[in-house]
Coordinates of C-alpha atoms and ligand atoms in Angstrom, one line a residue:
X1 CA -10.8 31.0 -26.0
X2 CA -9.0 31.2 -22.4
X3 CA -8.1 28.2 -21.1
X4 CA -9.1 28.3 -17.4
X5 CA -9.2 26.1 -14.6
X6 CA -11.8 27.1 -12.4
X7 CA -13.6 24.5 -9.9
X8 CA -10.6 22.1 -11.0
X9 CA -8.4 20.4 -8.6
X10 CA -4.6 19.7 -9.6
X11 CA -1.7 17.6 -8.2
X12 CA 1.7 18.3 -9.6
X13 CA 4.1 16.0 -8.1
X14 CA 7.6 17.3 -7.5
X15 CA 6.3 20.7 -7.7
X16 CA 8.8 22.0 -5.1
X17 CA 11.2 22.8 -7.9
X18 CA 12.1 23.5 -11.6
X19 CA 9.0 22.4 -14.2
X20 CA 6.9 21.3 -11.3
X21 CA 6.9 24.4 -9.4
X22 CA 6.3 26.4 -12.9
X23 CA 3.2 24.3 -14.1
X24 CA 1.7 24.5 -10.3
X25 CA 2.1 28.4 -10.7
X26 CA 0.8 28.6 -14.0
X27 CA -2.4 25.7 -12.4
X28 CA -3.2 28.3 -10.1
X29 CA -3.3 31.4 -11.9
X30 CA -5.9 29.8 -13.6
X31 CA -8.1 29.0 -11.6
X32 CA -7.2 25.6 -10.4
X33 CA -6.6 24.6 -6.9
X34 CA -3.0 23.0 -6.5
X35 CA -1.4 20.3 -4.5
X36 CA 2.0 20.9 -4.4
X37 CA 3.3 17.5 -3.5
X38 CA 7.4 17.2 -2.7
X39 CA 9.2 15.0 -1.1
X40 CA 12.4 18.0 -0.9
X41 CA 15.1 15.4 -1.8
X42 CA 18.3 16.2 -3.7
X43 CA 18.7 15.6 -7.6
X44 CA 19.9 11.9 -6.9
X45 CA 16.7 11.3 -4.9
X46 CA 18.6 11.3 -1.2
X47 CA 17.0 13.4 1.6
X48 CA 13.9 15.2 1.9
X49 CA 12.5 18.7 3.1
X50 CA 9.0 19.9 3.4
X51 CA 10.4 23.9 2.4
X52 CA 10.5 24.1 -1.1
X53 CA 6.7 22.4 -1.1
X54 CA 5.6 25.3 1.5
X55 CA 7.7 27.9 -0.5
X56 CA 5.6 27.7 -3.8
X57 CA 2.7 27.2 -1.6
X58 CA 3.5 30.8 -0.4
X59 CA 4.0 32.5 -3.6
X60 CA 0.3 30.2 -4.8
X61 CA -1.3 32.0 -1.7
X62 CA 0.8 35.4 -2.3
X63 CA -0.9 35.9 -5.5
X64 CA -4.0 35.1 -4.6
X65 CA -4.1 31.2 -5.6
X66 CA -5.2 28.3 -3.5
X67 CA -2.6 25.6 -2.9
X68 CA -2.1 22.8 -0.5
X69 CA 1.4 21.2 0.2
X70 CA 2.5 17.6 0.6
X71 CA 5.3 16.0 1.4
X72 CA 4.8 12.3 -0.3
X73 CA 7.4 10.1 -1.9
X74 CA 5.9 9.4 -4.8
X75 CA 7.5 6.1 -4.2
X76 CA 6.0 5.3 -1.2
X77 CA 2.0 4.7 -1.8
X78 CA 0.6 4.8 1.8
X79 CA 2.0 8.5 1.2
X80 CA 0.3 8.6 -2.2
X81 CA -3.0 7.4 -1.1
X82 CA -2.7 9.4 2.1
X83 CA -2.0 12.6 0.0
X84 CA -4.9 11.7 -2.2
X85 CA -7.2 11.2 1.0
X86 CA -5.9 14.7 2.0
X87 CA -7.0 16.4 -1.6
X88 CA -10.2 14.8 -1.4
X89 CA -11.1 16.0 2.2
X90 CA -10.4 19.8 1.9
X91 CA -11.7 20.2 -1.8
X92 CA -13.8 17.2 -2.5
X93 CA -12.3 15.9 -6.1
X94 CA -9.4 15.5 -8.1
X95 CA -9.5 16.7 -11.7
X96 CA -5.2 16.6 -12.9
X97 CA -2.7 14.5 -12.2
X98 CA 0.6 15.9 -12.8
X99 CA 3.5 12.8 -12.7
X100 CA 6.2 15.4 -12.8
X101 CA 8.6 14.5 -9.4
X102 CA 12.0 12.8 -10.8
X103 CA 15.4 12.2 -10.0
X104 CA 18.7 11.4 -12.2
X105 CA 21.5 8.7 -11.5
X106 CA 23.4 9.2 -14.6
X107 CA 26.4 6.9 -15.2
X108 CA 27.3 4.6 -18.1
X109 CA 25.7 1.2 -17.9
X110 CA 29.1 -0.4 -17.6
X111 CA 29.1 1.8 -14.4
X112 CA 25.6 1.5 -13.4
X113 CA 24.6 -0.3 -9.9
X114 CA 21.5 -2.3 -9.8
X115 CA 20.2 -0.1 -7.0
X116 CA 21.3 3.5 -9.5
X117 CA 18.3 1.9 -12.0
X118 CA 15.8 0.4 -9.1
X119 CA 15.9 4.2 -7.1
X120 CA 15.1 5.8 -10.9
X121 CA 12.6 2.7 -11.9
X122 CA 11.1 3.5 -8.8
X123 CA 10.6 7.6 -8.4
X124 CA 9.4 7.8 -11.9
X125 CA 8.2 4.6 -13.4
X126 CA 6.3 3.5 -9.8
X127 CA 6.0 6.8 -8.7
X128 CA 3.6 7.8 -11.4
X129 CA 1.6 4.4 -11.5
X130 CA 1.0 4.5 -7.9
X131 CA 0.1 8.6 -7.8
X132 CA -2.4 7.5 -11.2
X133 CA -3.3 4.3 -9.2
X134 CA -4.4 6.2 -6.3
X135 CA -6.7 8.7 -8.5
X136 CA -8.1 6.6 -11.1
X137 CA -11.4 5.7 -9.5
X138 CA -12.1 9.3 -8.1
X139 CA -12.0 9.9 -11.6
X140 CA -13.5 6.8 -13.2
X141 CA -16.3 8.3 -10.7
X142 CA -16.4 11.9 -11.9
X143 CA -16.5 10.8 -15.3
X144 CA -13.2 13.4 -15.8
X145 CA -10.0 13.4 -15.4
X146 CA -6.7 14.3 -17.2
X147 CA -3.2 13.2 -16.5
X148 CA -0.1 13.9 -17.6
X149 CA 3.2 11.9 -17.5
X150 CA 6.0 13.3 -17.9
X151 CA 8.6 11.6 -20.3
X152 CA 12.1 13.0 -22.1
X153 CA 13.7 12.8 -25.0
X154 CA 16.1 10.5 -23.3
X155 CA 13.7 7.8 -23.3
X156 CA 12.4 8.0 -26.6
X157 CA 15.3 8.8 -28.5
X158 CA 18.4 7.2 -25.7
X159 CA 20.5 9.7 -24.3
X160 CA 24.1 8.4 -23.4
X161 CA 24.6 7.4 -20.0
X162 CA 20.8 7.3 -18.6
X163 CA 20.1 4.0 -19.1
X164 CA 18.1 3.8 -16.5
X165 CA 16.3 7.1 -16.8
X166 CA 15.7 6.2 -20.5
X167 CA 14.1 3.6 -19.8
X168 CA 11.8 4.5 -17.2
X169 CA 11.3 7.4 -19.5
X170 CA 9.9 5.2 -22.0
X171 CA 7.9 2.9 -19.6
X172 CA 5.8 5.9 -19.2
X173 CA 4.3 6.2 -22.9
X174 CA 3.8 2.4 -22.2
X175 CA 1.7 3.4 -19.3
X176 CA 0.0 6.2 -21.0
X177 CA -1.0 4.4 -24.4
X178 CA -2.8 1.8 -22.2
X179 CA -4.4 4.1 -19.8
X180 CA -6.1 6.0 -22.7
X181 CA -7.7 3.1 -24.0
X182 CA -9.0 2.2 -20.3
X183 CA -9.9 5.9 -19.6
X184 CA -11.6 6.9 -22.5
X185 CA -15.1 5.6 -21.3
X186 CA -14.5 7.9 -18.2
X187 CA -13.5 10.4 -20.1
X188 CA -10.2 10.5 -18.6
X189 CA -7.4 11.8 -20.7
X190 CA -3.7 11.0 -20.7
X191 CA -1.0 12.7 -22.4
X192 CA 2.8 12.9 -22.1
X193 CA 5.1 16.0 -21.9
X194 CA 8.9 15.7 -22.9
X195 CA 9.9 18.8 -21.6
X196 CA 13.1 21.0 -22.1
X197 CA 14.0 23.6 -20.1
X198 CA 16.7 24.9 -17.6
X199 CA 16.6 23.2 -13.8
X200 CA 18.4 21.6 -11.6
X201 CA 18.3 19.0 -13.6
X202 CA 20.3 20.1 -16.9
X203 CA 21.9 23.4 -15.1
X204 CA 25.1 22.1 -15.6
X205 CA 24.2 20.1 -18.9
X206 CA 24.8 23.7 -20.9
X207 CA 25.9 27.3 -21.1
X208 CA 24.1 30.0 -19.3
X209 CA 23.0 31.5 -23.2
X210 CA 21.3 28.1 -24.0
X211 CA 19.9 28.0 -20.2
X212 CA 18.6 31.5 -20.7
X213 CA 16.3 30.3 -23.3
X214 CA 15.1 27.5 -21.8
X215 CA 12.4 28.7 -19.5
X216 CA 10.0 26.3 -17.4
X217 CA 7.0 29.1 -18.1
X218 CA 7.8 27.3 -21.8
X219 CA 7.0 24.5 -20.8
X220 CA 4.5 24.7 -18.9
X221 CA 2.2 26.4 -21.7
X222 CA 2.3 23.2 -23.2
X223 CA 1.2 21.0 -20.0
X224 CA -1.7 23.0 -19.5
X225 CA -3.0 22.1 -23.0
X226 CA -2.3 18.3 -22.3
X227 CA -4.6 18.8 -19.0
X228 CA -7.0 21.3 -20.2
X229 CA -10.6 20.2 -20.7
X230 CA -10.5 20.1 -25.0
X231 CA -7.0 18.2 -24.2
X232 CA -6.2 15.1 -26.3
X233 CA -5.4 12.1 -25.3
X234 CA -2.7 9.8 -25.9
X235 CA -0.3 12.6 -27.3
X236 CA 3.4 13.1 -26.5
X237 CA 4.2 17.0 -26.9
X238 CA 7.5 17.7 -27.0
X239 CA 8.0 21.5 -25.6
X240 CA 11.1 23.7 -25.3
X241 CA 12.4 26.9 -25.7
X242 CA 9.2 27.9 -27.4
X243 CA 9.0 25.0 -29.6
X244 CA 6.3 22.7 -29.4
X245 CA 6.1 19.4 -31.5
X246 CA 4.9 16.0 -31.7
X247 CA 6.7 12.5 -30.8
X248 CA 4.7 9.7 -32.7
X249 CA 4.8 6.3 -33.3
X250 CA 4.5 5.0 -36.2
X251 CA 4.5 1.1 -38.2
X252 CA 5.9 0.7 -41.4
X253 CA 3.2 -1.3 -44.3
X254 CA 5.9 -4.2 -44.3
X255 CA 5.9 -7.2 -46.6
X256 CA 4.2 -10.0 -46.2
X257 CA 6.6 -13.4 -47.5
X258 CA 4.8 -16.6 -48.1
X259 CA 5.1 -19.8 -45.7
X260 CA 8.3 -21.1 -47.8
X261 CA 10.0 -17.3 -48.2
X262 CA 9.8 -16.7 -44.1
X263 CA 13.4 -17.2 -43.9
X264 CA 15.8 -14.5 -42.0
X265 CA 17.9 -14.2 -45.7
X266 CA 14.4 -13.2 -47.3
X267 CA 14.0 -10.4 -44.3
X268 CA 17.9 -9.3 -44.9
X269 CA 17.2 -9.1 -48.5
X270 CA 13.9 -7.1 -48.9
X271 CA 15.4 -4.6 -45.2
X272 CA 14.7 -1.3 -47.1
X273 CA 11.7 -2.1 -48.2
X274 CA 10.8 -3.7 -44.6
X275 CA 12.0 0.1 -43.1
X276 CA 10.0 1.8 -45.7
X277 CA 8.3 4.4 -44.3
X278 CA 5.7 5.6 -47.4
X279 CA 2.2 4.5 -46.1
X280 CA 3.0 4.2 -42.1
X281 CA 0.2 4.2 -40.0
X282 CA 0.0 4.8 -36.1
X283 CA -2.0 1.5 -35.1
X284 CA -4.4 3.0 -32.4
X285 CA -4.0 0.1 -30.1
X286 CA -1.7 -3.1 -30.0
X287 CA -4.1 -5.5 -31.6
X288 CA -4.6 -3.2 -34.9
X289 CA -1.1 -4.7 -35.4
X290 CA -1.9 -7.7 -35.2
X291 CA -5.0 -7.0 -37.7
X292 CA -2.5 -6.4 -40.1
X293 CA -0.4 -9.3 -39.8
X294 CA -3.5 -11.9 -39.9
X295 CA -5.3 -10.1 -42.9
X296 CA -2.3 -10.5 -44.9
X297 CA -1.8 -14.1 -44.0
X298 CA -5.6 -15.0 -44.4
X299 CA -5.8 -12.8 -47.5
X300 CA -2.7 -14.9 -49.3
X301 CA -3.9 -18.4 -48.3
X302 CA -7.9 -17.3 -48.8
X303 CA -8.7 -17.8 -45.1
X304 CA -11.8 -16.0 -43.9
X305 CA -10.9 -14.4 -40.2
X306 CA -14.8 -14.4 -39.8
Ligands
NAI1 P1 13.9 19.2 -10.5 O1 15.0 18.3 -9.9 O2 14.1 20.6 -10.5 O3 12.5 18.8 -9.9 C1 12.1 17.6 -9.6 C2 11.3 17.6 -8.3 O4 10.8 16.3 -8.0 C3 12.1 18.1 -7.1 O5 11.5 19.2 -6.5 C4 12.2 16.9 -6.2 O6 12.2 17.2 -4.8 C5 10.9 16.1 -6.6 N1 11.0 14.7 -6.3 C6 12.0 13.8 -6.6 N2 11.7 12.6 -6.1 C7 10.5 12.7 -5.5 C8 9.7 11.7 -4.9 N3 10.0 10.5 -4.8 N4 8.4 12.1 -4.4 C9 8.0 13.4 -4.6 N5 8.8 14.4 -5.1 C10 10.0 14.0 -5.6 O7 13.8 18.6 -12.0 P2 13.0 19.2 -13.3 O8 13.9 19.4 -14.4 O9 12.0 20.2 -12.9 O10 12.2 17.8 -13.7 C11 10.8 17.6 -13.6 C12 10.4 16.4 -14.5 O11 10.8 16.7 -15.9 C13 11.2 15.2 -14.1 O12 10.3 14.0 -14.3 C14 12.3 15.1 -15.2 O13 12.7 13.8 -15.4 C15 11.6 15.6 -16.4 N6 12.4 16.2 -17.4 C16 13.1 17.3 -17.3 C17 13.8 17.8 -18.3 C18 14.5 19.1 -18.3 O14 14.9 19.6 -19.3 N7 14.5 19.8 -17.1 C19 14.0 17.1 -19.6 C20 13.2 15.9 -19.6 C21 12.5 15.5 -18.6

């Protein structure tokens, strides 16, 4: 079946550029209506510039789309909540959330200024709490919504030298595991991409045969699942160069050690069975885990949990 977006209204943040730009394009030849929010900055997040918002709004229009730009720092939420305001006046709802805008300060941490993590922290870790802050009760309202974060391998895997992006990176799945649980009555989706492909961003990260491969139309195949309407929700999808897989998290069994045996030489001395990974599960929310830890407990010392 086509997946189509017709009747749907989208934001992509830093769609100005790069993946943003791409998933905007691919929005509207859909069907969707698209905010193109950009704040025009450089990589590092310094400056700003309304054209490269207005460009893609062209090419939107040029091919027949409908598309609205924005200049908001994602940063700054008066902007956010003015740009929302602004969606909600010329086409009456909000259906996607793209958290896409980002900027790098890479340096090792030995290197790294306080303000090189804050301005990163900030742009993506605030920026997409304050643009899903700003939408959540239009779509608590609508009963819909799907958002998408957008997170990198560098947080969930550590990339040297983005320390700060890593982290903020990872913040985001934080964000989306508990928005799914608070969303799911609403019927309000969220998903994270960790994308791969050939911007601004990575130009200079790797030959032009590797760049060649990595195309942002990739990509953005993949980000229109996570914000279609048969979406799921609480997913990372991992997409590049035509490969798309999933990032998961799992928990081992573990052992359980008696009262007497809790000892750190106990935990040193059973490690690989500790890591094993036979039988992991991916708790569906935080207190599943600690389910597990209190049946094993009551279950050795005959305790009913009631
Ligand atoms: P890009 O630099 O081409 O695009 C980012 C856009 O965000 C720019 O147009 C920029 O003006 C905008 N932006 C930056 N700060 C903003 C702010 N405060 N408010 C509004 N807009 C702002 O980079 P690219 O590669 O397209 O990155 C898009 C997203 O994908 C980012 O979140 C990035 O961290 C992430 N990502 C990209 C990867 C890649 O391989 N290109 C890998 C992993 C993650």
């Amino acid at each position: 079946m086509t997946i189509r977006f017709d009747d749907r209204v989208a934001i992509v943040t830093g769609a100005g550029n790069g993946l943003g730009r791409s998933h905007a394009l691919a929005l509207a030849a859909r069907g969707a209506k698209v905010v193109i929010n950009d704040l025009g900055g450089a990589r590092d997040g310094s400056g700003a510039s309304s054209d490269a918002a207005l460009n893609v709004v062209e090419e939107i229009k040029a091919a027949g789309g409908t598309a609205m730009a924005n200049g908001a720092n994602v940063a700054a939420y008066d902007q956010v909540k003015d740009m929302v305001k602004q969606t909600i006046n010329a086409w009456g709802r909000i259906d996607i959330l793209v958290n896409n805008a980002g900027i790098l300060r890479d340096k090792t941490f030995a290197k790294m200024e306080i303000e090189d993590f804050a301005r990163v922290m900030d742009v993506h870790v605030m920026g997409s709490m304050q643009c899903t802050k700003a939408v959540w009760g239009v779509m608590r309202e609508q009963s819909y919504g799907r958002i998408a974060m957008t997170t990198s391998s560098s947080g969930l895997y550590g990339n040297f030298g983005q320390a700060n992006y890593g982290a903020a990176k990872m913040a985001l799945i934080g964000l989306m595991n508990t928005l799914h649980l608070e969303g799911q009555k609403y019927h309000i989706h969220v998903n994270a991409l960790a994308p791969c492909a050939a911007t601004r961003m990575t130009e200079e990260l790797m030959p032009e045969e590797a760049l060649s491969l990595l195309t942002p139309e990739a990509v953005s195949a993949g980000l229109l699942y996570l914000v279609s309407e048969k979406a799921p929700s609480r997913t990372i999808l991992d997409a590049g160069a035509g490969t798309y897989a999933c990032t998961k998290i799992f928990e081992t069994t573990g052992v359980y050690f008696k009262p007497q045996d809790q000892t750190p030489e106990n935990i040193a001395a059973h490690w690989s069975e500790i890591c094993d990974t036979s039988g992991q599960s991916a708790p569906g929310q935080g207190a599943d885990q600690t389910m597990k830890m209190l049946h094993n407990a009551a279950t050795d010392r005959g305790i009913s949990l009631g």
